[in-house]
Coordinates of C-alpha atoms in Angstrom, one line a residue:
V1 CA 0.1 0.1 0.2
E2 CA 2.8 2.3 -0.1
S3 CA 3.3 2.2 -3.7
E4 CA 1.6 5.3 -5.8
N5 CA 0.5 2.6 -8.2
V6 CA -1.8 0.8 -5.5
R7 CA -3.3 4.2 -4.1
T8 CA -4.5 5.3 -7.0
A9 CA -5.7 1.7 -7.7
Y10 CA -7.8 2.1 -4.1
G11 CA -8.3 5.4 -4.9
T12 CA -9.8 4.8 -8.3
M13 CA -11.6 1.5 -6.9
S14 CA -14.0 3.5 -4.6
G15 CA -14.5 6.5 -7.0
I16 CA -15.8 3.6 -9.7
F17 CA -17.9 1.7 -6.2
G18 CA -18.8 5.6 -5.1
I19 CA -20.5 7.0 -8.4
I20 CA -22.5 3.5 -9.0
T21 CA -24.1 3.1 -5.5
N22 CA -24.3 6.7 -5.3
C23 CA -26.7 6.6 -9.4
V24 CA -29.0 4.4 -7.6
L25 CA -29.7 5.6 -5.0
V26 CA -30.1 8.9 -7.1
I27 CA -32.8 7.6 -8.9
I28 CA -34.7 5.4 -6.9
K29 CA -35.0 8.3 -4.0
L30 CA -36.3 11.3 -6.4
F31 CA -38.9 8.9 -7.4
I32 CA -39.8 7.9 -4.3
G33 CA -39.2 11.9 -4.1
I34 CA -41.6 13.1 -6.4
I35 CA -44.3 10.5 -6.3
S36 CA -44.9 11.2 -2.9
A37 CA -43.8 14.9 -2.3
S38 CA -41.2 15.0 -0.3
I39 CA -38.7 17.8 0.1
S40 CA -37.2 15.7 2.5
I41 CA -36.6 12.6 0.5
I42 CA -36.1 14.9 -3.3
A43 CA -33.6 16.8 -1.0
D44 CA -31.7 12.9 0.2
A45 CA -31.1 12.7 -4.3
I46 CA -29.8 15.4 -4.4
N47 CA -27.5 15.1 -1.5
N48 CA -26.4 11.9 -3.3
L49 CA -26.0 13.7 -7.0
S50 CA -23.3 15.6 -5.3
D51 CA -22.0 12.4 -4.0
M52 CA -21.3 10.8 -7.4
G53 CA -19.7 14.0 -8.3
S54 CA -17.2 13.8 -5.0
S55 CA -16.6 10.0 -6.3
L56 CA -15.7 11.8 -10.0
L57 CA -13.2 13.7 -7.9
T58 CA -11.3 11.7 -5.8
I59 CA -10.8 9.4 -9.7
I60 CA -9.2 12.7 -10.6
G61 CA -7.5 13.0 -7.5
F62 CA -5.4 10.5 -7.4
K63 CA -4.4 10.4 -10.8
I64 CA -3.3 14.0 -10.3
S65 CA -1.1 12.6 -7.3
N66 CA 0.1 9.8 -8.2
K67 CA 1.9 11.8 -11.0
P68 CA 5.9 11.8 -10.7
A69 CA 7.8 14.8 -9.6
D70 CA 8.5 18.0 -12.6
K71 CA 9.9 20.0 -13.4
D72 CA 7.1 23.0 -12.0
H73 CA 6.4 20.8 -8.7
P74 CA 9.6 18.9 -8.0
Y75 CA 7.7 17.8 -4.1
G76 CA 4.7 16.3 -6.3
H77 CA 1.2 16.0 -6.6
Q78 CA 0.6 14.2 -3.5
R79 CA -2.0 17.4 -1.5
V80 CA -3.4 17.9 -4.8
E81 CA -5.7 14.5 -2.4
Y82 CA -5.8 17.6 0.0
I83 CA -7.2 19.8 -2.3
I84 CA -10.3 17.1 -3.2
S85 CA -11.2 16.9 0.4
L86 CA -11.2 20.5 0.6
I87 CA -13.1 20.4 -3.0
I88 CA -15.7 18.0 -1.2
A89 CA -15.8 19.3 1.8
M90 CA -17.3 22.6 0.2
I91 CA -19.2 20.6 -1.7
I92 CA -21.1 18.7 1.5
A93 CA -21.5 22.3 3.0
F94 CA -23.0 24.1 -0.1
V95 CA -25.4 20.5 -0.7
G96 CA -26.7 21.5 3.5
L97 CA -27.4 25.5 2.4
E98 CA -29.3 24.5 -0.5
L99 CA -31.1 21.8 1.2
L100 CA -32.1 24.5 4.5
T101 CA -33.4 26.7 2.5
T102 CA -35.9 24.7 1.0
S103 CA -37.0 22.9 4.1
I104 CA -37.7 26.4 6.0
D105 CA -39.4 26.9 3.0
K106 CA -41.5 23.3 3.3
I107 CA -42.2 26.0 6.9
I108 CA -43.5 28.6 5.3
N109 CA -45.3 26.5 3.1
P110 CA -45.9 22.7 4.2
E111 CA -47.2 20.6 1.2
V112 CA -49.0 17.2 2.4
V113 CA -46.8 14.2 1.7
K114 CA -47.5 10.7 0.2
V115 CA -45.7 8.4 1.3
D116 CA -47.1 3.7 1.7
L117 CA -45.2 1.0 2.2
I118 CA -42.4 1.4 -1.3
T119 CA -41.6 4.7 0.6
F120 CA -40.4 2.8 4.1
I121 CA -38.8 0.3 1.9
V122 CA -36.3 2.5 -0.2
L123 CA -35.0 4.1 2.5
G124 CA -34.7 1.4 4.5
V125 CA -32.8 0.2 1.4
A126 CA -30.6 3.6 1.4
I127 CA -29.8 3.2 4.8
V128 CA -27.7 0.0 4.9
L129 CA -26.0 0.4 1.5
K130 CA -25.2 4.0 2.8
A131 CA -23.8 2.5 5.5
L132 CA -22.1 -0.8 3.8
Q133 CA -20.4 2.7 1.2
G134 CA -18.8 4.2 4.4
L135 CA -18.0 1.2 5.7
F136 CA -16.2 0.3 2.4
Y137 CA -14.4 3.9 2.4
L138 CA -12.7 4.2 5.8
S139 CA -11.5 0.7 5.5
A140 CA -9.5 1.9 1.7
S141 CA -8.7 5.1 4.1
K142 CA -6.8 3.8 7.0
K143 CA -5.0 0.5 4.7
I144 CA -4.0 3.8 2.3
N145 CA -4.2 6.6 4.7
S146 CA -5.8 8.9 2.5
L147 CA -7.8 12.5 4.1
S148 CA -10.6 12.0 0.4
L149 CA -11.1 8.7 1.3
K150 CA -12.1 9.1 5.3
A151 CA -14.0 12.5 3.8
S152 CA -15.5 10.9 1.6
A153 CA -16.3 7.9 4.8
K154 CA -17.9 10.7 7.1
D155 CA -19.9 11.7 3.9
S156 CA -21.9 9.4 3.3
I157 CA -21.9 8.7 7.1
N158 CA -23.7 11.8 7.3
D159 CA -25.5 10.3 4.3
C160 CA -26.6 7.2 6.2
I161 CA -27.6 9.5 9.3
S162 CA -29.7 11.8 7.3
T163 CA -32.0 9.5 6.2
T164 CA -32.6 8.1 8.6
A165 CA -33.9 11.4 10.5
V166 CA -35.6 11.4 6.7
L167 CA -37.1 8.0 7.4
V168 CA -38.0 8.5 11.2
G169 CA -39.8 12.2 10.0
T170 CA -41.8 10.0 7.3
I171 CA -43.3 7.7 9.8
I172 CA -43.9 10.3 12.4
S173 CA -45.9 12.2 9.1
K174 CA -47.5 8.7 9.2
A175 CA -48.7 8.3 12.0
S176 CA -49.8 11.5 13.3
G177 CA -51.2 13.1 10.6
Y178 CA -48.8 16.2 10.5
N179 CA -46.6 17.1 8.3
V180 CA -42.4 16.6 9.5
D181 CA -40.8 16.7 6.3
G182 CA -39.7 20.8 6.4
I183 CA -38.8 20.7 9.8
V184 CA -36.8 17.3 9.9
G185 CA -35.2 18.9 6.4
V186 CA -33.9 21.2 8.5
L187 CA -32.4 19.6 10.9
V188 CA -31.1 18.1 8.8
S189 CA -29.0 20.2 6.4
A190 CA -27.8 21.8 10.2
F191 CA -25.8 18.2 10.8
I192 CA -24.8 18.2 6.9
M193 CA -23.3 20.9 7.6
Y194 CA -22.2 21.3 10.7
S195 CA -19.3 17.7 9.8
A196 CA -18.4 19.8 6.2
I197 CA -17.2 22.9 8.9
N198 CA -15.3 19.8 10.6
L199 CA -14.0 18.4 7.6
I200 CA -12.7 21.7 5.4
K201 CA -11.3 22.8 8.9
E202 CA -8.9 19.1 9.7
T203 CA -8.0 19.6 5.4
I204 CA -7.0 22.6 5.7
D205 CA -4.8 22.0 8.4
P206 CA -1.8 19.2 6.9
L207 CA -2.4 22.7 3.8
I208 CA -0.9 24.9 6.0
G209 CA 1.2 22.9 7.6
V210 CA 1.0 21.1 10.7
S211 CA 3.7 20.2 13.5
T212 CA 5.6 17.1 13.1
D213 CA 4.6 14.5 15.3
S214 CA 6.3 14.5 18.9
D215 CA 6.4 10.5 18.7
Y216 CA 8.3 10.5 15.2
V217 CA 10.3 13.4 16.4

């Protein structure tokens, strides 16, 4: 795993896995969200769409960071991985902000949410798939010590939590008859933005430069 070619292979494999799984999630969530008129489910689908872009960035980042040192970059291109991680974190923050705006509008102008058994099944499958995706990224990030894959793992776990919140909100709406769709959307967006800010801080540190670990010294 110290080989740059092996690192690139791990990054490419993880990116392709992310594109395929997120594409499946976008299609089924968007379909269910439109049918049920649920803003939280549609927003969750859009979040997964941004994850597809993040997976593509991961592949590009690993390809560029594997390039050997040249005249203009005598220390190599490894820090490109940090830049990709920062872009992913900013995408997550943007998605959270967009979701917040839409959710507030949903609270002000509520619509009837139509849910049935298939809605619950789809959300349940999405939660399991996102959890597996997060574990996959986390395992790969530990093997090659990759910050960008660690960022993707955090994003997947965040999605798992947000989709769980959407499922709980849908169940509450169905059981009580009270529309909590917009409220759940606000809570999910706040959590997404909080995670994104922490991820941005974690990514900026190695770009600026931090002191060497005392144990290493």
